[in-house]
Coordinates of C-alpha atoms in Angstrom, one line a residue:
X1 CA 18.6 -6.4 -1.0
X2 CA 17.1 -5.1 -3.9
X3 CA 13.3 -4.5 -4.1
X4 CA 10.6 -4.4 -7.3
X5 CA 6.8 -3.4 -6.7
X6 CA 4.5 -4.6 -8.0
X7 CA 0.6 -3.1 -7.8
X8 CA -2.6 -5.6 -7.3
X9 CA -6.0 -5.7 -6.5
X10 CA -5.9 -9.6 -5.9
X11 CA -9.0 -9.8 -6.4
X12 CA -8.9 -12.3 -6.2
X13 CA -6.0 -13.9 -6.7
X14 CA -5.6 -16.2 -10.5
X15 CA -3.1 -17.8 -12.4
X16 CA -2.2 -14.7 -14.8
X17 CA -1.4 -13.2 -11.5
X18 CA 1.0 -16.2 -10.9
X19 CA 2.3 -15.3 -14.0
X20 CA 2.9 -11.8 -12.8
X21 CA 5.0 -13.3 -10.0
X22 CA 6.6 -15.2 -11.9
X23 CA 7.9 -13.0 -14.7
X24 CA 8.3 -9.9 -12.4
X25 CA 11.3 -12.4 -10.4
X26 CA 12.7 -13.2 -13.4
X27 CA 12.7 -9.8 -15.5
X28 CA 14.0 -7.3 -12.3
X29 CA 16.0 -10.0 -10.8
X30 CA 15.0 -8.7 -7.2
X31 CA 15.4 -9.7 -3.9
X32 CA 12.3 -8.9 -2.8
X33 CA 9.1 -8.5 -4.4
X34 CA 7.1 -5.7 -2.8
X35 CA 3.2 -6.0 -3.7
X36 CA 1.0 -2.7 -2.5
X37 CA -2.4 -3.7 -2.7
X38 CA -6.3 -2.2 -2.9
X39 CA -7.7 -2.8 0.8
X40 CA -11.3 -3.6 1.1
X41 CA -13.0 -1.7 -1.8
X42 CA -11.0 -1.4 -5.5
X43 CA -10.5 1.1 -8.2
X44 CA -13.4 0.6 -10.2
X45 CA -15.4 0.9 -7.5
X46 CA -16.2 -2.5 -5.9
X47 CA -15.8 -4.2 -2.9
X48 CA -13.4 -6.3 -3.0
X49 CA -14.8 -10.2 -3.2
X50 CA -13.1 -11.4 0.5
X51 CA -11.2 -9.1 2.7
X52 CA -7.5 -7.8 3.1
X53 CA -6.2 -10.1 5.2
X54 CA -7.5 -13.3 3.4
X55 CA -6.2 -11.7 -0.2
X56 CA -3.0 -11.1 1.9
X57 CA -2.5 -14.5 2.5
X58 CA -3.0 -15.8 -1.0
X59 CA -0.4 -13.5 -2.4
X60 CA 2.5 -14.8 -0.3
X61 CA 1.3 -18.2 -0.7
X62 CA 1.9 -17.1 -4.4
X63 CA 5.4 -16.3 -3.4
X64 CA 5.5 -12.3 -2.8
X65 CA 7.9 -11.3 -0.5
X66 CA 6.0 -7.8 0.9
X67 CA 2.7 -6.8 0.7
X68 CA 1.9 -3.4 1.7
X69 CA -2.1 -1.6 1.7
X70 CA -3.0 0.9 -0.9
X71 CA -4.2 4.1 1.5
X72 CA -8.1 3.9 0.7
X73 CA -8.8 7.3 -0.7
X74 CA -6.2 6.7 -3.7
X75 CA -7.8 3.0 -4.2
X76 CA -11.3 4.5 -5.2
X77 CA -9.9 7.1 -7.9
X78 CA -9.1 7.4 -11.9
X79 CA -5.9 5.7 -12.8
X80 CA -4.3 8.7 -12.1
X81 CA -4.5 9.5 -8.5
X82 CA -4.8 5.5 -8.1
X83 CA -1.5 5.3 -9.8
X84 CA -0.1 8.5 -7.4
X85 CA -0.7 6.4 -4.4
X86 CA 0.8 3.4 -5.3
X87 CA 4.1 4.5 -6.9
X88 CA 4.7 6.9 -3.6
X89 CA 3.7 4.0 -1.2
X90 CA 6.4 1.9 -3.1
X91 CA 8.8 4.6 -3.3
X92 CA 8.2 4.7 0.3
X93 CA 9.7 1.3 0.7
X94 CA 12.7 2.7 -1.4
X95 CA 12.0 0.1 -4.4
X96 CA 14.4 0.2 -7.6
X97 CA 11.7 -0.9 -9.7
X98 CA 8.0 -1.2 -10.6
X99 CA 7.1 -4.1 -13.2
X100 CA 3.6 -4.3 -14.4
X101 CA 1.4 -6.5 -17.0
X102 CA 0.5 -5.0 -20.6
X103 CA -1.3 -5.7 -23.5
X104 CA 1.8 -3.8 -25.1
X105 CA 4.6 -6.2 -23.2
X106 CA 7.5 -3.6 -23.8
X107 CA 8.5 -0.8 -21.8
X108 CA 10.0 1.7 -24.3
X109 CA 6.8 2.8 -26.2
X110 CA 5.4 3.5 -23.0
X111 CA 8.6 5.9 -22.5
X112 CA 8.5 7.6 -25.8
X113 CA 4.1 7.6 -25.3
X114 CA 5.3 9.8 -22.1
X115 CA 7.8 12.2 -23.6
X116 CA 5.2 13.1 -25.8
X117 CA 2.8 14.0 -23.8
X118 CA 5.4 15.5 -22.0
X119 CA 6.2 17.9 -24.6
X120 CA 2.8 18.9 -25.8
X121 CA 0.8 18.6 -22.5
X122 CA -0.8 21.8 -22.8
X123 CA -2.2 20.9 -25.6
X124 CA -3.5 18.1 -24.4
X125 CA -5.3 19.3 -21.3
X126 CA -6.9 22.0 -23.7
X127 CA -7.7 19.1 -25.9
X128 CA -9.0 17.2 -22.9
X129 CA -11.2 19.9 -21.7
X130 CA -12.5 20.3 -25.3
X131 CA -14.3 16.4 -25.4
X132 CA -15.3 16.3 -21.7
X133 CA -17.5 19.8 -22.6
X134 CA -18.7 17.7 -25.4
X135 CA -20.0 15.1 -22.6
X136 CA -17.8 12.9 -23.3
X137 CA -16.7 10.7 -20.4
X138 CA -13.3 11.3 -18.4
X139 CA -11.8 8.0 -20.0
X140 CA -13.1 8.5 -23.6
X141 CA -11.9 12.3 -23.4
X142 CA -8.4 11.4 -22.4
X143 CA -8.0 8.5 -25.1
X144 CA -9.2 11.2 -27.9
X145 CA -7.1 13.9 -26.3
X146 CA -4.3 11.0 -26.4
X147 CA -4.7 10.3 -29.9
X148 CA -4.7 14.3 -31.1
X149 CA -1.4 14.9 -29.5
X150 CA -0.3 11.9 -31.7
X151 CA 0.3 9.3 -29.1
X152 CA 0.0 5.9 -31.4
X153 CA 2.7 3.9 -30.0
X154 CA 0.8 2.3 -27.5
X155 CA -3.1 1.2 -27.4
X156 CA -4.5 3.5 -25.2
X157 CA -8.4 1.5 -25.8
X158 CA -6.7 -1.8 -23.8
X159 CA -7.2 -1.5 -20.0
X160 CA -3.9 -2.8 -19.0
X161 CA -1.6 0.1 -21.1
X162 CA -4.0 2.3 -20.2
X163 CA -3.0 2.1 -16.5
X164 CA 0.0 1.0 -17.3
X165 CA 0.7 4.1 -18.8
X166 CA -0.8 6.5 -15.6
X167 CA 2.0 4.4 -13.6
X168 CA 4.5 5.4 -16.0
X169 CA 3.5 8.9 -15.7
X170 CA 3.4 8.6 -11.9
X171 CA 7.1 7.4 -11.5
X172 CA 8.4 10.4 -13.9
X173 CA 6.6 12.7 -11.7
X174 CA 6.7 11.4 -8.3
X175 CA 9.7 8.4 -8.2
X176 CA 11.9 9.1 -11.0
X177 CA 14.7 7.0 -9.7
X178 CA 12.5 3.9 -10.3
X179 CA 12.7 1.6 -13.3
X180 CA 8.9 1.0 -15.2
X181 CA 9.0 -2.5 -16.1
X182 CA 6.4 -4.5 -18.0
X183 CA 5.6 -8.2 -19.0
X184 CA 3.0 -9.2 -21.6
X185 CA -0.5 -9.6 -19.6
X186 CA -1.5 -13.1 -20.1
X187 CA -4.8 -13.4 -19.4
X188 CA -8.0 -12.5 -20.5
X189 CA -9.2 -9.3 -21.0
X190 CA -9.5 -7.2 -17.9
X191 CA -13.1 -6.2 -18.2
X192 CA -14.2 -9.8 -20.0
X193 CA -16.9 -11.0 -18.3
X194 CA -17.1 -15.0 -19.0
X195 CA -14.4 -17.7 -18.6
X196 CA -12.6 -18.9 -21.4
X197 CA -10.2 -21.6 -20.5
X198 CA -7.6 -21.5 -17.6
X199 CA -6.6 -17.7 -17.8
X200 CA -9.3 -15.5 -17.0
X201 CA -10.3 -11.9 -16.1
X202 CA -10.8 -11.5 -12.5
X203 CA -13.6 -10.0 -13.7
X204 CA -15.4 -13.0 -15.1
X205 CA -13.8 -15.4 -12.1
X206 CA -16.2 -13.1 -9.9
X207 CA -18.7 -13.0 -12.0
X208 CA -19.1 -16.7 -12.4
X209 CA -18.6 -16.9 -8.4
X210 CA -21.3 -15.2 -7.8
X211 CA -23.9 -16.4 -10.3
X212 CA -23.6 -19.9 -9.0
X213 CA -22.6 -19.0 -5.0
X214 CA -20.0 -21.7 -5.1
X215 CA -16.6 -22.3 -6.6
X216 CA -17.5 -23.9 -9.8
X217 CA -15.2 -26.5 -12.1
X218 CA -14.6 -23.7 -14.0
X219 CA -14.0 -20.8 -11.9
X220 CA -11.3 -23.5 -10.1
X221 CA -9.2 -24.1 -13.1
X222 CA -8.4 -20.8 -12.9
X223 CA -7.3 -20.2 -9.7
X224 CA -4.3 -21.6 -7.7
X225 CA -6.1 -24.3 -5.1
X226 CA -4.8 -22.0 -2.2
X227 CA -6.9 -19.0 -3.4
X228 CA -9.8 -21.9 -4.0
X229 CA -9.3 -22.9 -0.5
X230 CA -9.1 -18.7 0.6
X231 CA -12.4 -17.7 -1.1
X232 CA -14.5 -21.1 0.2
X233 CA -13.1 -20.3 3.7
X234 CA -14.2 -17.1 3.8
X235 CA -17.5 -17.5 2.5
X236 CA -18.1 -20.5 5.1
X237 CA -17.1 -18.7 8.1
X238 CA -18.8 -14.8 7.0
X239 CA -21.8 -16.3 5.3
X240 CA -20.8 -14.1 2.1
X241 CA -18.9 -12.9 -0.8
X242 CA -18.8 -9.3 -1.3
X243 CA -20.3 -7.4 -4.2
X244 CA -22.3 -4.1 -4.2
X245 CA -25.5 -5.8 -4.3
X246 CA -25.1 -6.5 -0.7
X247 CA -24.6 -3.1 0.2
X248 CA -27.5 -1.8 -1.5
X249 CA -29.8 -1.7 1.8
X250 CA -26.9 0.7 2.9
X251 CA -27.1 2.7 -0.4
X252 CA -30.7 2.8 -0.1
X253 CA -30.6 3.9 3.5
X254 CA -27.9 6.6 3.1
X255 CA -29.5 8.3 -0.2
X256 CA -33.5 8.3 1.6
X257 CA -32.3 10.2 4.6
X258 CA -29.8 12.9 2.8
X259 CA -31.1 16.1 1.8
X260 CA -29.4 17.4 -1.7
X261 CA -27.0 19.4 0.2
X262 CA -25.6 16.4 1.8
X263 CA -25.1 14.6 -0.9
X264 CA -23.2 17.4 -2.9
X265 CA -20.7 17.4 -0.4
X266 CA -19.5 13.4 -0.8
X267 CA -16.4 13.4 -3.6
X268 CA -18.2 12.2 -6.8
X269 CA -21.6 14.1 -6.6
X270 CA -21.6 16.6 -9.2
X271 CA -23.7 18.5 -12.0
X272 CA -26.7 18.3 -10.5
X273 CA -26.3 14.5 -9.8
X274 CA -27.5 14.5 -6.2
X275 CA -31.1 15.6 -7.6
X276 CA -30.8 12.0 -10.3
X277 CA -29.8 9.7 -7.4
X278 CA -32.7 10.8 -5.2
X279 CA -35.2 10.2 -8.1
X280 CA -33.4 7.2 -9.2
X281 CA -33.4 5.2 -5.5
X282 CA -37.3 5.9 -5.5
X283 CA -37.7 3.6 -8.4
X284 CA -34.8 0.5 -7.9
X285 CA -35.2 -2.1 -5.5
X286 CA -31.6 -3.6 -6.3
X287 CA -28.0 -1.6 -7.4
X288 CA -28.3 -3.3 -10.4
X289 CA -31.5 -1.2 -11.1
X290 CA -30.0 1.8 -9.3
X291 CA -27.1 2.1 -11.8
X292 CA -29.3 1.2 -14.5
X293 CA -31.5 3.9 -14.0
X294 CA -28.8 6.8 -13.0
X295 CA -25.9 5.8 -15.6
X296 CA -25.8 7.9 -19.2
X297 CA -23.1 8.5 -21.2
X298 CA -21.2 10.7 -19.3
X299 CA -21.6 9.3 -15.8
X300 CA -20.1 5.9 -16.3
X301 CA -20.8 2.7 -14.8
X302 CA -17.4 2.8 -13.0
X303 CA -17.5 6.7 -11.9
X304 CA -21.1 5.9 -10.6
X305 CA -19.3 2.8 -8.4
X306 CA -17.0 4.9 -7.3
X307 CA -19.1 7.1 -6.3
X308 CA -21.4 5.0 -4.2
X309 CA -18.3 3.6 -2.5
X310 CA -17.8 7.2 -1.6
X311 CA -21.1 7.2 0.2
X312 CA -20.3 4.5 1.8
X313 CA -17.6 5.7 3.2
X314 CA -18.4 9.1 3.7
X315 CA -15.9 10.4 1.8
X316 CA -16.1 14.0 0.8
X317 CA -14.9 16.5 -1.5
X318 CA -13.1 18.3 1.4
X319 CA -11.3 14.5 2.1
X320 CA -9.8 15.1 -1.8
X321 CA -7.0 17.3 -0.4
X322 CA -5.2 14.9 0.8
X323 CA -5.1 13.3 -2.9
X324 CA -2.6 16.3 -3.6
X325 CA 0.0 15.0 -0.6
X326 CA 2.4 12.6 -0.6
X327 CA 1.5 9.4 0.9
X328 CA 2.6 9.7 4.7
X329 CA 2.6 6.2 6.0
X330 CA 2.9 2.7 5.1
X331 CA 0.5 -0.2 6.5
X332 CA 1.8 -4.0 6.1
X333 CA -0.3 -6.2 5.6
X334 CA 1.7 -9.3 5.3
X335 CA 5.3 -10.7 4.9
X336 CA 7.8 -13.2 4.7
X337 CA 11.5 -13.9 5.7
X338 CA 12.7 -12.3 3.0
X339 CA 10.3 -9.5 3.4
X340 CA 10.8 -9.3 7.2
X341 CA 14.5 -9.5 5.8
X342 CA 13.7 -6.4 3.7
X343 CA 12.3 -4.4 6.3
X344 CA 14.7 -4.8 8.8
X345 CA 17.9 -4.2 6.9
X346 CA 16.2 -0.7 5.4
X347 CA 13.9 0.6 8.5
X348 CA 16.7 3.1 9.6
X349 CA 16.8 4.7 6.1
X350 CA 12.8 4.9 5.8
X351 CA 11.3 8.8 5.1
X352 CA 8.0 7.7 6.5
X353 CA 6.5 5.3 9.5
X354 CA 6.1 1.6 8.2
X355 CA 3.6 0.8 10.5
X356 CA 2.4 -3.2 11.9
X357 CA 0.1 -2.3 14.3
X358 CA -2.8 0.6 14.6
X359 CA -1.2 2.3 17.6
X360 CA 1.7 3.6 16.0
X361 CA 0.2 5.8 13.3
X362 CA -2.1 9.1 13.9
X363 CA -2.8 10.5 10.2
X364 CA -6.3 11.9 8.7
X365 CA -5.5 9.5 5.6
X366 CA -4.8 6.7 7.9
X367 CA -8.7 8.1 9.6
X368 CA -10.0 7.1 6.4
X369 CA -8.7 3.6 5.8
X370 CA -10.0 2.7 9.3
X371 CA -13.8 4.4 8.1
X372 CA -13.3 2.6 4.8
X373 CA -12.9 -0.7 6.7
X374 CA -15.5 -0.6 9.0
X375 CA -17.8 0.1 6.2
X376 CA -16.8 -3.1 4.8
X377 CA -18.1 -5.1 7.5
X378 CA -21.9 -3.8 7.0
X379 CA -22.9 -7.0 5.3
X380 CA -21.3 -9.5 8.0
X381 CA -23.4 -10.9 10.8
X382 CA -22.6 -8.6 14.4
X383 CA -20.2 -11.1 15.7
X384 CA -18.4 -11.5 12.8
X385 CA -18.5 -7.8 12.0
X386 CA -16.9 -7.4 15.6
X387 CA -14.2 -10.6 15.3
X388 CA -13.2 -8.9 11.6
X389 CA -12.5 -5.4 13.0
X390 CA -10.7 -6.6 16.0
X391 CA -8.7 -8.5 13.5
X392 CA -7.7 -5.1 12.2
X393 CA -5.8 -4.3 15.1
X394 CA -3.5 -7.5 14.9
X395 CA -0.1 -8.1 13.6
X396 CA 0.3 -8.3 9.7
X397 CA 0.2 -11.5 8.5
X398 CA 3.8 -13.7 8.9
X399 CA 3.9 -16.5 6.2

């Protein structure tokens, strides 16, 4: 059996992910579609909206084979270290193929994008260097750096080529025996924040389902009725949908009792920042004030996210080591026949554990996953914070 990967966040689930599906199927002509997706908090720094397991479900419902977790300290990072994880976890699962969506829609500028880089990257990180001292943000610096080297085949301003392009990178370096694939993105734009017909940003679907605290006429054209049925399930039996706001009592609570020396030592707190938040949480009674009051033009409103996640989750600079390892393990999360089929004819000629239950796997990256998790829960009611950890320590989910 032949396998393609695909990487998602799910979150959650819409019709220009259908599409995804779809197109993916029909472009690699695989035997098995292998998703490896973000666990309970996502790459721009959120929670995600319901957890794992219920986002696990809605992608084999939507016909993927596989789905395998993102370790947590590569979902929280920059598209590059994001990117790391994912490729490796899928090369893990010996894939011949990774197909993602674009705003470009065609592979090859993405290719000759790369092999420029490639041939003039130490110019680039100089270049790079240059516009972060400026205090320009990481993103802006590396789109400026992108465009000096003369990289102008691609759009490097549209979110979707932009991490398009770090996977491309990320199979060169880490997989090369993998095939980049990509399809035209359908829907909206990734960071639109309002819903414009039947294909929308996952963005705006969130952002709609949390303004009204129900599953509106609109947000529910734009979702397949089993992720409908997923997100109004989950909200009825856990009393919530997650978002940061939630977690601010948390926030609040972790920033008033740390000294600046703590702080400095979770991944993310830099340049003096630890001083800003402490100032900053004297004076917000939400996040949405907190972010308001910290963000500038160099610490943006995703790197601040991320950040906060890392508090959280007590990740700390000294966990970023692992960041430079290959990933160890794979976690399933959910499968099918044909998955189960996948697994069972290609478990003897696996480099790494492919693990299905909690037991089988001691690794400080796995450590990690299980913190990140439990961190999760914080917003849940105590019974259903116990009921969702013990179901952390069940079998994936069989579809």
């Amino acid at each position: 059996m032949q396998a393609t990967g695909i990487i998602v966040e799910y979150n959650p689930l819409h019709l220009g992910h259908l599409h995804h599906i779809k197109q993916t199927r029909k472009t690699t002509e695989a035997d098995c579609i292998i998703a490896v997706m973000s666990g309970p908090f996502l790459q721009r720094g959120e929670p995600a909206i319901i957890d794992k397991w219920e986002r696990t479900k809605t992608a084999l419902e939507a016909s993927v084979d596989l789905v395998v977790e993102l370790p947590h300290l590569f979902a929280v990072q920059h598209g590059d270290y994001f990117s790391k994880g994912a490729v490796e976890t899928l090369a893990n699962l010996h894939v011949s193929s990774i197909c993602f969506g674009s705003e470009q829609g065609t592979i090859e500028p993405f290719l000759t994008a790369h092999k420029t880089w490639e041939d003039k990257r130490d110019s680039f990180d100089s270049i790079l260097t240059s516009f972060l001292e400026k205090g320009n943000s990481y993103p802006e610096s590396s789109r400026l750096a992108y465009e000096a080297i003369g990289i102008s085949e691609i759009d490097l301003s549209r979110p979707n080529n932009i991490l398009g392009y770090s996977y491309v990178k990320a199979i060169n370096r880490y997989a090369p025996s993998i095939t980049p694939e990509t399809i035209t993105r359908v829907e909206s734009d990734y960071h639109d924040e309002t819903i414009e017909g039947t294909i929308a940003s996952a963005t705006s679907i969130r952002k709609n389902l949390h303004k009204y605290g129900e599953i509106t006429k609109k947000a529910s054209e734009t979702l397949p009725t089993f992720t409908s049925k997923a997100l109004q399930a989950y909200r009825d039996e856990k009393q919530v949908w997650h978002s940061l706001e939630i977690y601010f009592p948390l926030i609040q609570h972790l920033l008033w009792t740390s000294s600046p020396e703590e702080l400095r030592m979770i991944q993310g707190v830099d340049e003096g920042l630890e001083h800003r938040l402490l100032k900053a949480i004297d004076v917000s009674s939400s996040f949405h004030d907190l972010m308001h009051t910290v963000k500038t033009k160099r610490y943006t409103w995703t790197r601040l996210q991320r950040l906060f996640i890392h508090l959280l989750t007590n990740i700390k600079k000294t966990d970023s080591r692992l960041l430079e390892k290959p990933v160890s393990y794979v976690r399933v999360l959910g499968m099918n026949d044909r998955g189960r089929e996948y697994l069972s004819q290609h478990k003897k000629d696996f480099e790494v554990p492919v693990v299905t239950q909690l037991k089988q796997l001691e690794d400080p990256l796995f450590t990690l996953d299980l913190k990140a998790q439990k961190a999760y829960l914080y917003p849940l009611s105590g019974e259903n914070r116990v009921d969702s950890y013990r179901r952390e320590k069940m079998p994936p989910v069989f579809y």
